[in-house]
Structures are given as structure tokens and as C-alpha cells.
Tab-separated table of C-alpha atoms and ligand atoms in Angstrom:
chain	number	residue	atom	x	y	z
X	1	UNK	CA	-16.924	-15.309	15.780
X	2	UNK	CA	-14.387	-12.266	16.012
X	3	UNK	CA	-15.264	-9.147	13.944
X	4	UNK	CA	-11.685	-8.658	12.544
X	5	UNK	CA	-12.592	-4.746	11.903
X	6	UNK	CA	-12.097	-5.175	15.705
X	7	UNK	CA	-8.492	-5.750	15.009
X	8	UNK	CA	-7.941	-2.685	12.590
X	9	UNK	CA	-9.114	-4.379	9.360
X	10	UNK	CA	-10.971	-2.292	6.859
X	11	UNK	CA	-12.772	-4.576	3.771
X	12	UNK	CA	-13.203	-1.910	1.725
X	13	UNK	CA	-9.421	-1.825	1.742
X	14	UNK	CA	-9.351	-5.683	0.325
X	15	UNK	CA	-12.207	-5.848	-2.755
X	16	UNK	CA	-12.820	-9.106	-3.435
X	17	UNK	CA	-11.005	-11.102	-0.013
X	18	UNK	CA	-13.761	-13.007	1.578
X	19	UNK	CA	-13.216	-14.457	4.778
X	20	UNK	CA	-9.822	-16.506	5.645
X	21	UNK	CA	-8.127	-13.361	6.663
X	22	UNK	CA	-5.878	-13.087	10.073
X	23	UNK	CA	-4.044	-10.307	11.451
X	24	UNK	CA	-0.501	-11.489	12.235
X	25	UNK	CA	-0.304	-10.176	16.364
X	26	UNK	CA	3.038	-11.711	16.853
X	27	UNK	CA	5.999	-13.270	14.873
X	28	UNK	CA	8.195	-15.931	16.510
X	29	UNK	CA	10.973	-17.273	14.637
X	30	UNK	CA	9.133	-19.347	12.168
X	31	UNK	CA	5.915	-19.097	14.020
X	32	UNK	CA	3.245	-16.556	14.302
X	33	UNK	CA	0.319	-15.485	16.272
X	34	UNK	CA	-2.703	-14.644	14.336
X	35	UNK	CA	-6.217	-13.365	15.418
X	36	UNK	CA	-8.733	-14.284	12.988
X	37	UNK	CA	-12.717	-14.854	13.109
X	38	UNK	CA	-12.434	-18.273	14.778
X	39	UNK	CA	-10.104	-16.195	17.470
X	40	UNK	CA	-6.179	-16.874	18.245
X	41	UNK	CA	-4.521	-18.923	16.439
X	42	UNK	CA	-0.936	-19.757	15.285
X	43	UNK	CA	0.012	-20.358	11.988
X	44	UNK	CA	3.061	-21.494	9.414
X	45	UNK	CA	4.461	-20.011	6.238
X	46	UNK	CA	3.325	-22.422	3.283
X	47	UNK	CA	6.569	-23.296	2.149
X	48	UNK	CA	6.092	-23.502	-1.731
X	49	UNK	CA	4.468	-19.639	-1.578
X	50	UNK	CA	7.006	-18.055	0.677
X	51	UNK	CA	10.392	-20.068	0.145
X	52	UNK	CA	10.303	-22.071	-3.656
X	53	UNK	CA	8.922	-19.298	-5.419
X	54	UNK	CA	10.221	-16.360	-3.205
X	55	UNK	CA	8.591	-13.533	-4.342
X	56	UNK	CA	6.114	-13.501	-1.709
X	57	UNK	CA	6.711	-10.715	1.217
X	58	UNK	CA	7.224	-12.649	4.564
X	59	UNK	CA	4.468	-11.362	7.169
X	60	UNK	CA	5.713	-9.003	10.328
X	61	UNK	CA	3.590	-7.876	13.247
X	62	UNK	CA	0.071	-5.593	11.946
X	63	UNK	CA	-0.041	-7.554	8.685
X	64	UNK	CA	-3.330	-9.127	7.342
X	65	UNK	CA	-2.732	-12.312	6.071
X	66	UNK	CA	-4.750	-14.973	3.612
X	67	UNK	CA	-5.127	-18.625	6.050
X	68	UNK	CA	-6.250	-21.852	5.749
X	69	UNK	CA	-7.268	-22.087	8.915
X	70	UNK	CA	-6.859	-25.420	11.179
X	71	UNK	CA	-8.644	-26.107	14.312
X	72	UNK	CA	-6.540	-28.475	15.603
X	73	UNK	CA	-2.900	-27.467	15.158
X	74	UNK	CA	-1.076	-24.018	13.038
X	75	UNK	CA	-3.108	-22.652	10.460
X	76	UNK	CA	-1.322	-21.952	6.919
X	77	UNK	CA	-0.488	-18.796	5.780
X	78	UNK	CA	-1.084	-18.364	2.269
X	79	UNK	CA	-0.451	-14.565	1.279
X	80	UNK	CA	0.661	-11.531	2.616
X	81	UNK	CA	-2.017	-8.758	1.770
X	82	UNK	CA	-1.029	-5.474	0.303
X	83	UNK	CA	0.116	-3.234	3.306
X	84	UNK	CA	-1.219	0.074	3.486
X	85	UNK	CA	1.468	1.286	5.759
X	86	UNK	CA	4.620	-0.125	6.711
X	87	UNK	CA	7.996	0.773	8.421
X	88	UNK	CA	11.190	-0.661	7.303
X	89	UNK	CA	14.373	-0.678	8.104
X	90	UNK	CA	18.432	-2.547	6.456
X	91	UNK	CA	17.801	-6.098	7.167
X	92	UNK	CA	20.563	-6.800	9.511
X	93	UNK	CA	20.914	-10.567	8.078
X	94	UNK	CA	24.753	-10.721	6.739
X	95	UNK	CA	25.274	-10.805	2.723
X	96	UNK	CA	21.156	-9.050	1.863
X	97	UNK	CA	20.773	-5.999	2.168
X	98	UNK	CA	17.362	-5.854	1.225
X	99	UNK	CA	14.298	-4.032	2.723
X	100	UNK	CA	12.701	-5.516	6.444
X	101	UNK	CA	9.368	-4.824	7.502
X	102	UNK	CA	8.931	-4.428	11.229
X	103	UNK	CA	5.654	-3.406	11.778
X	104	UNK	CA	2.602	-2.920	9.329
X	105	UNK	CA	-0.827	-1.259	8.641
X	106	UNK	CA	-0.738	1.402	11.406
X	107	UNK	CA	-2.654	4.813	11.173
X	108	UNK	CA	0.315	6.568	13.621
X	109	UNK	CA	3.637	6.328	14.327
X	110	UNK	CA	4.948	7.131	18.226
X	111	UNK	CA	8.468	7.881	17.879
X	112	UNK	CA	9.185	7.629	21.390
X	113	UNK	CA	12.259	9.325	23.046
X	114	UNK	CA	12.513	9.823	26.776
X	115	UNK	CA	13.111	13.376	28.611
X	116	UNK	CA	16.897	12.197	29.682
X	117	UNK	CA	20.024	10.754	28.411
X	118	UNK	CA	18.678	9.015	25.315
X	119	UNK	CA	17.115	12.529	24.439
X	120	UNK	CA	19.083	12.629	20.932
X	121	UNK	CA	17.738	14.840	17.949
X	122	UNK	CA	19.727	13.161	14.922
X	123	UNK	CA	17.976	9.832	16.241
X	124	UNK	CA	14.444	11.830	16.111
X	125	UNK	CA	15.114	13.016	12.677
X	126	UNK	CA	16.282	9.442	11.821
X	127	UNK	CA	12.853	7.688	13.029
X	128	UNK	CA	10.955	10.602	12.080
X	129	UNK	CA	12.082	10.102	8.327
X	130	UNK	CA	11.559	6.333	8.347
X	131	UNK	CA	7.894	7.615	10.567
X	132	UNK	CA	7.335	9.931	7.184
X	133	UNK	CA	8.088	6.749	4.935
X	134	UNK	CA	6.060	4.394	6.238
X	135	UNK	CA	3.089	6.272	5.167
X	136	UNK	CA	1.174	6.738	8.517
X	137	UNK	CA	1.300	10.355	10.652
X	138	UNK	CA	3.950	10.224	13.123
X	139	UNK	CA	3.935	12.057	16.755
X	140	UNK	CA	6.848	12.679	19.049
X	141	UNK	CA	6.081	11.413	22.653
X	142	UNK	CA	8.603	12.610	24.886
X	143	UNK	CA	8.624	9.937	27.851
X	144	UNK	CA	9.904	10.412	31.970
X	145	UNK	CA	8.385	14.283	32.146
X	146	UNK	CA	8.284	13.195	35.675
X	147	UNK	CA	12.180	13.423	35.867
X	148	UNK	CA	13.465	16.114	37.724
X	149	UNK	CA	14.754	19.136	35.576
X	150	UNK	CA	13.721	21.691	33.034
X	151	UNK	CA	12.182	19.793	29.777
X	152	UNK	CA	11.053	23.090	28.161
X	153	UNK	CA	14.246	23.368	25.923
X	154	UNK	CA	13.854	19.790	24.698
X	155	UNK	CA	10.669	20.158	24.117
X	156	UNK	CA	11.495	23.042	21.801
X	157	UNK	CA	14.149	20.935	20.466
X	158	UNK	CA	12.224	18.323	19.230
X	159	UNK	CA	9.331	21.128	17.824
X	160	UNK	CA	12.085	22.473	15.463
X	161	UNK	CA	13.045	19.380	14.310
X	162	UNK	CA	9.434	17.749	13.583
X	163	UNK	CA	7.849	20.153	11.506
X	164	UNK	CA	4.256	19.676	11.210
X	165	UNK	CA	4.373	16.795	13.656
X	166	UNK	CA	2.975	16.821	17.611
X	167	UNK	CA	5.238	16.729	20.259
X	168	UNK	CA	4.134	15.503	23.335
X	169	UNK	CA	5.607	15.194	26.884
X	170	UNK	CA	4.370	12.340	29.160
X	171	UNK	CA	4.891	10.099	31.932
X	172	UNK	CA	4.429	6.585	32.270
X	173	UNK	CA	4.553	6.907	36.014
X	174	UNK	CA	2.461	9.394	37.117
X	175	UNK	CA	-0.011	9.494	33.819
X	176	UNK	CA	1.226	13.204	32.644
X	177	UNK	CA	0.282	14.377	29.312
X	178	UNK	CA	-1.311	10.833	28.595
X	179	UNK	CA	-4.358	12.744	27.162
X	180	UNK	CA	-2.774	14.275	24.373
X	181	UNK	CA	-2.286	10.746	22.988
X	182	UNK	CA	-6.142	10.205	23.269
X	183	UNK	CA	-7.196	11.333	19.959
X	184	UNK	CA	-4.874	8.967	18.631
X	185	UNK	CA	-6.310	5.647	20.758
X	186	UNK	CA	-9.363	5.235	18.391
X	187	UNK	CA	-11.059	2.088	18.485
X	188	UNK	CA	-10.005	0.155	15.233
X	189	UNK	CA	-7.006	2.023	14.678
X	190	UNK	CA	-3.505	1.141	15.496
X	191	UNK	CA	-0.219	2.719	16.334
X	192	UNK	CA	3.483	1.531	16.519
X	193	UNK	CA	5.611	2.313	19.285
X	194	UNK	CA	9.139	3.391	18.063
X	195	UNK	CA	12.420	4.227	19.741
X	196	UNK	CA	15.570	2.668	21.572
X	197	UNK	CA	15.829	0.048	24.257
X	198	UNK	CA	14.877	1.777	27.443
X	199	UNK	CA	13.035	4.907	26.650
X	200	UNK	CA	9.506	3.414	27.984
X	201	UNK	CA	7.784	1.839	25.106
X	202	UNK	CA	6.806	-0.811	27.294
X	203	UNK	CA	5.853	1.275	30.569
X	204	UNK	CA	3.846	3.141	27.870
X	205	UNK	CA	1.788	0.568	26.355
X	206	UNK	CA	0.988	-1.128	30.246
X	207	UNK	CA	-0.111	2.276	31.428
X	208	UNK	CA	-2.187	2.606	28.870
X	209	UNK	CA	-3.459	-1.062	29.092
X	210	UNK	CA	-4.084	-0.465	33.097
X	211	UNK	CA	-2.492	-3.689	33.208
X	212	UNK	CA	0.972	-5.415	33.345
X	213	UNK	CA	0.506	-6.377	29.279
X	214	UNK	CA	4.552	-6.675	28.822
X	215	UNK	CA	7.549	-6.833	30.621
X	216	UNK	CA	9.343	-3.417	31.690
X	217	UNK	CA	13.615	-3.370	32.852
X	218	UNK	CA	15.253	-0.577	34.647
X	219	UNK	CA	17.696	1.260	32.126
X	220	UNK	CA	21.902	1.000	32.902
X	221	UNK	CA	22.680	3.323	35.350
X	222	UNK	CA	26.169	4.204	33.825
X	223	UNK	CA	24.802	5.497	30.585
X	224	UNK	CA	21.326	5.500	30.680
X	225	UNK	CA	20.736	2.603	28.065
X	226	UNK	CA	17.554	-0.303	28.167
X	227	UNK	CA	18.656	-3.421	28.470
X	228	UNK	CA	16.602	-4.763	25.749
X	229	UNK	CA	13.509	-6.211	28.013
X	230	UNK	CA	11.369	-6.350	25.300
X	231	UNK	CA	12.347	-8.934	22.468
X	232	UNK	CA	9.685	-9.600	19.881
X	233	UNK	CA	7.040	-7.466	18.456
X	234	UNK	CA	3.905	-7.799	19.472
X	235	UNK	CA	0.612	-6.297	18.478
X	236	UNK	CA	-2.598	-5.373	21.694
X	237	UNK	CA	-5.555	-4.179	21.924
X	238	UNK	CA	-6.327	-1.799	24.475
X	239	UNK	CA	-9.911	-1.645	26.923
X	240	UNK	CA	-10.855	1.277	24.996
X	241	UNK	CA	-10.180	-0.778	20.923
X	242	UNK	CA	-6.922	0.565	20.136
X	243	UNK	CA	-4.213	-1.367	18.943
X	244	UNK	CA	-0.817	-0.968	19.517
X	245	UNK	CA	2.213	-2.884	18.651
X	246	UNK	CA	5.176	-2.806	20.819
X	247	UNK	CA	8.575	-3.320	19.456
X	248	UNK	CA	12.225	-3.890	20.790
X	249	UNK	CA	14.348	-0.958	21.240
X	250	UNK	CA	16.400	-1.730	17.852
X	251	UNK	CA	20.361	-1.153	18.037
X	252	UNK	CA	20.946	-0.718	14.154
X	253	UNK	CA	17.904	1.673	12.452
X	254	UNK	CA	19.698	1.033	8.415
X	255	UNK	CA	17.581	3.087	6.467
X	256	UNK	CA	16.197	1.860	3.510
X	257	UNK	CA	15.009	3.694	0.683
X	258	UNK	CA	13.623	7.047	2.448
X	259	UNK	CA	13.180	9.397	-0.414
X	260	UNK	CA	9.179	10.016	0.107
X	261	UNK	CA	10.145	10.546	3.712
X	262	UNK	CA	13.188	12.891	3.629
X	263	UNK	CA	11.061	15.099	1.559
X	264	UNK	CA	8.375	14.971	4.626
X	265	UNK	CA	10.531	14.742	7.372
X	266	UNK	CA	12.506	18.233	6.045
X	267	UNK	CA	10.221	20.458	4.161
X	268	UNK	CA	12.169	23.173	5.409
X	269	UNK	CA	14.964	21.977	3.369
X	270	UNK	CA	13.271	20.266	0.282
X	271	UNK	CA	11.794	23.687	-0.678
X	272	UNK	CA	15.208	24.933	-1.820
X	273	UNK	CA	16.179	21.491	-3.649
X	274	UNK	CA	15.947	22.153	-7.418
X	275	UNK	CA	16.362	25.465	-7.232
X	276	UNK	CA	20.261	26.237	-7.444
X	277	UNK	CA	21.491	27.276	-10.632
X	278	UNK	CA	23.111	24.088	-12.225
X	279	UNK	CA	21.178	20.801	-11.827
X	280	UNK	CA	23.788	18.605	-10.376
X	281	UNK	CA	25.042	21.237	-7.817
X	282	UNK	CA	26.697	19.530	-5.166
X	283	UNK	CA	25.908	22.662	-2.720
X	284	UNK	CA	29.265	23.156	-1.748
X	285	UNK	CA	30.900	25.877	-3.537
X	286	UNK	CA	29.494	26.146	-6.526
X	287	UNK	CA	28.117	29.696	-7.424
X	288	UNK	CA	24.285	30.324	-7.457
X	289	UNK	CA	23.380	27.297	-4.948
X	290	UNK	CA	19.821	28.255	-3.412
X	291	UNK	CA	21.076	26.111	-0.268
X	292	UNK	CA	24.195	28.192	0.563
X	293	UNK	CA	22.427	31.095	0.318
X	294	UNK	CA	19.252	30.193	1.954
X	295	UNK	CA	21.938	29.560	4.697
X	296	UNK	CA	23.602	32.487	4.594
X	297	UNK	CA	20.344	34.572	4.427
X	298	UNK	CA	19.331	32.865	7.840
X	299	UNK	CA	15.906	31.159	6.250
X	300	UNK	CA	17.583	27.362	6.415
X	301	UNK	CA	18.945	26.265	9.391
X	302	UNK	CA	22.771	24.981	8.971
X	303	UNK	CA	21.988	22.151	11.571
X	304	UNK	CA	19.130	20.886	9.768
X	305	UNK	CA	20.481	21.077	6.153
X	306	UNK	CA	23.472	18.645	7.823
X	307	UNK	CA	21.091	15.914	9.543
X	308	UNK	CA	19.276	15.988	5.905
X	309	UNK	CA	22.261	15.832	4.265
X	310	UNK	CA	23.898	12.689	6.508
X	311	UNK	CA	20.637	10.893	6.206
X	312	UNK	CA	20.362	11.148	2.559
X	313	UNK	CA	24.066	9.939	2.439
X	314	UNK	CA	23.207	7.012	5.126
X	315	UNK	CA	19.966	5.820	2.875
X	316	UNK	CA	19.799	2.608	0.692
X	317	UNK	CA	18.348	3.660	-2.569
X	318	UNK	CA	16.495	0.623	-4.005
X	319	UNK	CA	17.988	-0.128	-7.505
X	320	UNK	CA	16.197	-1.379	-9.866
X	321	UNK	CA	13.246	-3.551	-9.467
X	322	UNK	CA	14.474	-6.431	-11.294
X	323	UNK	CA	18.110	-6.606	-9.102
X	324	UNK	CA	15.675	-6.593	-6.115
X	325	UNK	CA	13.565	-9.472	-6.856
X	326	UNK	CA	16.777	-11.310	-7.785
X	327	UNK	CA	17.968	-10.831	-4.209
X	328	UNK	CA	15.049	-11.158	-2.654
X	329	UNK	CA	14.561	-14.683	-4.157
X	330	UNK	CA	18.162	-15.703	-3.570
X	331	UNK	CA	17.849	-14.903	0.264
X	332	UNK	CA	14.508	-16.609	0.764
X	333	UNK	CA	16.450	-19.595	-0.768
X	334	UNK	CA	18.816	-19.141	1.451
X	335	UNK	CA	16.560	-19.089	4.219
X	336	UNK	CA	14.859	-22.234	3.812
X	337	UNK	CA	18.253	-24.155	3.245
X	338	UNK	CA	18.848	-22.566	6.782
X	339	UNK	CA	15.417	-23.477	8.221
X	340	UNK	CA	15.990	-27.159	6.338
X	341	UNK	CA	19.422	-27.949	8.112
X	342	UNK	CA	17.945	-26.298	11.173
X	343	UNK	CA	15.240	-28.804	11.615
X	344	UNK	CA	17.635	-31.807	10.828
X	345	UNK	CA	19.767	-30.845	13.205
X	346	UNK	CA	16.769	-30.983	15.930
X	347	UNK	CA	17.303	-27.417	16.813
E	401	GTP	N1	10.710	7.913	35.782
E	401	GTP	C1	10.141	7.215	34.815
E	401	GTP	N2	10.652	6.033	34.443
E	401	GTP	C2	10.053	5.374	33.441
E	401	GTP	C3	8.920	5.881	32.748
E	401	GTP	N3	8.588	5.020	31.774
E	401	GTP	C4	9.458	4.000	31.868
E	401	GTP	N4	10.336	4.200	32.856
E	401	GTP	C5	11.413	3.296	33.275
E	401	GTP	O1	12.327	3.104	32.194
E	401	GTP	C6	12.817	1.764	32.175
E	401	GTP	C7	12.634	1.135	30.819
E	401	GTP	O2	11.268	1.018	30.520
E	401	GTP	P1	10.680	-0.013	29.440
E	401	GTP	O3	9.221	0.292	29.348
E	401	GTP	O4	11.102	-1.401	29.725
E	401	GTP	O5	11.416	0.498	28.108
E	401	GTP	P2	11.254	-0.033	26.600
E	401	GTP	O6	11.287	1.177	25.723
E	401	GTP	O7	10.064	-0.899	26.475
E	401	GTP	O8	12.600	-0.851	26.397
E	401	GTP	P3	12.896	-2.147	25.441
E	401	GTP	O9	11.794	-3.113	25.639
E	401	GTP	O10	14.211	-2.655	25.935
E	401	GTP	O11	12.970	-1.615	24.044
E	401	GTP	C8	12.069	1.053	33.331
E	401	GTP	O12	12.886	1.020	34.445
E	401	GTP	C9	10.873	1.925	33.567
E	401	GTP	O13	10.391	1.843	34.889
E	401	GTP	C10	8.408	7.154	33.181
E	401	GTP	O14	7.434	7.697	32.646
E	401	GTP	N5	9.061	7.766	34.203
E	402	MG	MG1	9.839	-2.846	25.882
């Protein structure tokens, strides 16, 4: 029998769940990999609780999930529990804009960047915000330190714009800076690795294994890009009894609802929000603005008021519950219709 604390779970966090719970370490198109107390296993959305009714969220990668569990061919998945943390990003399915989960129930966020090309502060601030969000601490590991040049001013870089946050420098090749991350590899607890196609996610996670876990590609020469090597999300656990969940370098990050982390992401700037003389001041011109002058008194930094500013602008706000649900229901509909014609066809 597997102890599923093993595997990050915490009871106390699911009063009144006995036994029949997974962790979902892998989703394939309509197909997951679980780990539960019998061991691996795969299992199946129950159709009537996921797609007829619709309410119910679909399960990604970290999730704990309610089974009936089947020795002999997929288990069913029943329920998605409550997530304690999760991070989310636009669904990038055509006609539903609605809210995606990509990886859940993580104590820390690596919002991974690498010490060349790809080295891109509005993309920090971007992850960092959805990082804030998802409820869990985030830490900036800069990846490639062993590239030849001067990292010092990125690394300052980066400091500025992740206040309260640790910024680390490593190197996948020759094991650099790996230590700082140490605290974070606690037995039980688990991490997310975030950032773009190429940056070292991968060549991370292996080095930190001590073993080949997943697949690594060399990044374009021309521009420095990954070629995304790795293509589903997967969730390990390291020699030592961390877990961390690997994810593909994602092209489009559409940002969701990020209020909670905005306010996180840029304390710096959310300390003069509210305070400008007329409530709906559009901080432009208007007179007594506490931004403009907090600008012009040298105490906010013009570069960081903009990234908050074009984030806020590039956010989905939410709407109302009800207009959610609706949409929600109408794509899972939609999805099953797809699924249905899918499987008639023999595909
Ligand atoms: N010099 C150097 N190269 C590295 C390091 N880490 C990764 N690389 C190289 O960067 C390339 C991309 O690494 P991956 O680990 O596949 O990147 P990834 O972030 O997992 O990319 P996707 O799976 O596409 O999202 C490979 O050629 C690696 O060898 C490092 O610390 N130093
Ligand atoms: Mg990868």
C-alpha cells in the first residue's frame, strides 16, 4: 500500500475523505495517470459527473481526485477535490474563454527564466503575477549561469522586479546555485516548474532527479527559442520526496482573473492605489493623482507602474458567477459532443 502523504497529500486538508483518493501525475488527452494506495494507475472521467452535469472542474496535473478504483483496467474518477493552490491561465480552446488549470496543489512556484536570450522582465512580471495568484510562494530561478558573460545586472533585474521573492542563479550543467533550491525540495511538498519552451525546465528537473526523468532539446540557434521537447505535464518525485511537476514551455500565458496577484506581484505600486484624490482617477492627467506624483517624486518606478498597468489591461476579470457556470457548462457540452464524434470516427 502507498502512503499518499508520500505524494504531497495532507488529510487534515480533506475532513471527512476516507480512502479512494489519487493524485492525478499526468493528464493525456482523455486519460490520466494517477498514483493512489494500490500504486499507478490510470483512470477515466465519469461521464455523467464531468460532461452531463458540467459543473464539475476537470482534473490537471497535482490534483487529488475521488476514484473508484479498478484493478484490472482505468479506474473512474469521480470528483475533483478542492485545490488548495492552483495556476491558471485563458483557455486557448476557440469560442470559451474560461479559466484553465495547469498545474495544482503546489507549495512553490519556480518561474524559471534562463541567463540568455529568453531573459525577458515583462514575461517575469507576467508569471510572477499568475505565481502570486495561484496561491503558493513563487521563486525566480535564473537557469544557464554557466553561460559565458556578466549575469550580475540580470540578476539585479529580476530582484527589482520580484519584490519579496528569491532570485536564484543556477546551472543545470555544472550544478551551480542548485543549493539555494534545497530548502524548497522538502519531502511531501511539491513545486511547479514555470517558464517558456527552452529555458531548462527539463534539464532542471533531471539534474535534480540524477537521472534522465524527461526528455531535454537544444534551443534554435537563430533566436534562442525551445523547440517545445516537453509536451504534457507531468508530476515526479524526486530520491530525496519532493515532487515536482514539469510543464511545456507554453506559447500563449492569457491571464485570467489576477487581481489577488497583481496586488502581490506589485506592492510597490498597490500602495498608492486608492489614494489619488477622485475615486475613478484614470492616473493620467487628472490633478491630485498619488501615482503621478509618486512618479514624479522618484518613490514609484515609471517602468514598473507600466508593466502593472499593461497587465491589469491584459487580465480577464471573471464576471459574474452565474455567466461563468453558464459557460462552463456549455463548453463541457461541447466537449463531450467532440469526444462522442471523436470516438465514432475511430480516432
Ligand atoms: N548551458 C546550459 N544549457 C542548458 C542548461 N539547462 C538546459 N540547457 C539546455 O537548454 C536546452 C533546453 O533545455 P530543456 O530542459 O529541454 O528546456 P525546457 O524548459 O524543458 O523546454 P520545453 O520542454 O520545450 O518547455 C537544452 O539544449 C539544454 O541542454 C544549463 O544549465 N546550461
Ligand atoms: Mg521540458
Amino acid at each position: 500500500m502507498i502512503d499518499l502523504r508520500e505524494f504531497g497529500l495532507c488529510p487534515e486538508k480533506y475532513p471527512g475523505e476516507t480512502g479512494g483518493i489519487a493524485r492525478v501525475t499526468a493528464v493525456h488527452k482523455e486519460r490520466y495517470e494517477l498514483i493512489c494506495e494500490q500504486g499507478k494507475c490510470y483512470g477515466r472521467l465519469k461521464s455523467s459527473v464531468y460532461f452531463t452535469a458540467g459543473e464539475e472542474e476537470f482534473p490537471t496535473v497535482g490534483d487529488f481526485v475521488k476514484i473508484s478504483f479498478n484493478p484490472v483496467g482505468d479506474s473512474v474518477i469521480l470528483h475533483t477535490l478542492p485545490r488548495q493552490t492552483f495556476f491558471s491561465r485563458r483557455d486557448p480552446t476557440p469560442g470559451y474563454p474560461l479559466e484553465q488549470a495547469v498545474a495544482a496543489n503546489f507549495d512553490t512556484v519556480f518561474v524559471v527564466q534562463s541567463l540568455n536570450e529568453n531573459f525577458n522582465i515583462g514575461r517575469l512580471e507576467r508569471y510572477l503575477t499568475q505565481a502570486w495568484q495561484s496561491g503558493a510562494q513563487p521563486v525566480v530561478v535564473l537557469t544557464k549561469a554557466d553561460l559565458p558573460g556578466d549575469h550580475a545586472p540580470k540578476l539585479t533585474e529580476a530582484r527589482a522586479a520580484a519584490p519579496g521573492v528569491e532570485v536564484v542563479a543556477v546551472s543545470a550543467k555544472t550544478g551551480e546555485g542548485l543549493d539555494a533550491l534545497r530548502p524548497y525540495l522538502l519531502p511531501g511538498k511539491t513545486l511547479v516548474f514555470l517558464g517558456s519552451s527552452g529555458v531548462g525546465k527539463s534539464s532542471l528537473l533531471n539534474r535534480l532527479a540524477g537521472e534522465e526523468l524527461m526528455e531535454t532539446g537544444e534551443i534554435r540557434k537563430e533566436d534562442g527559442r525551445g523547440r517545445h521537447t516537453t509536451t504534457h505535464r507531468q508530476l515526479f518525485r524526486l530520491p530525496g520526496g519532493a515532487l515536482v511537476i514539469d510543464t511545456p514551455g507554453m506559447r500563449q500565458l492569457g491571464m485570467w482573473d489576477v487581481t489577488g496577484g497583481l496586488g502581490e506581484a506589485f506592492p510597490d505600486v498597490e500602495q498608492f492605489l486608492g489614494k489619488c484624490k477622485f475615486s475613478d482617477c484614470r492616473h493620467e492627467s487628472e490633478p491630485g493623482c498619488a501615482i503621478r506624483r509618486a512618479i514624479a517624486e522618484g518613490v514609484l518606478s515609471p517602468e514598473r507602474w507600466e508593466s502593472y498597468r499593461k497587465i491589469h489591461g491584459e487580465a480577464m476579470f471573471s464576471g459574474t458567477k452565474e455567466d461563468l457556470r453558464r459557460k462552463k457548462q456549455l463548453r463541457n457540452k461541447q466537449l463531450a459532443k467532440n469526444m462522442r464524434q471523436k470516438r465514432k470516427a475511430g480516432l
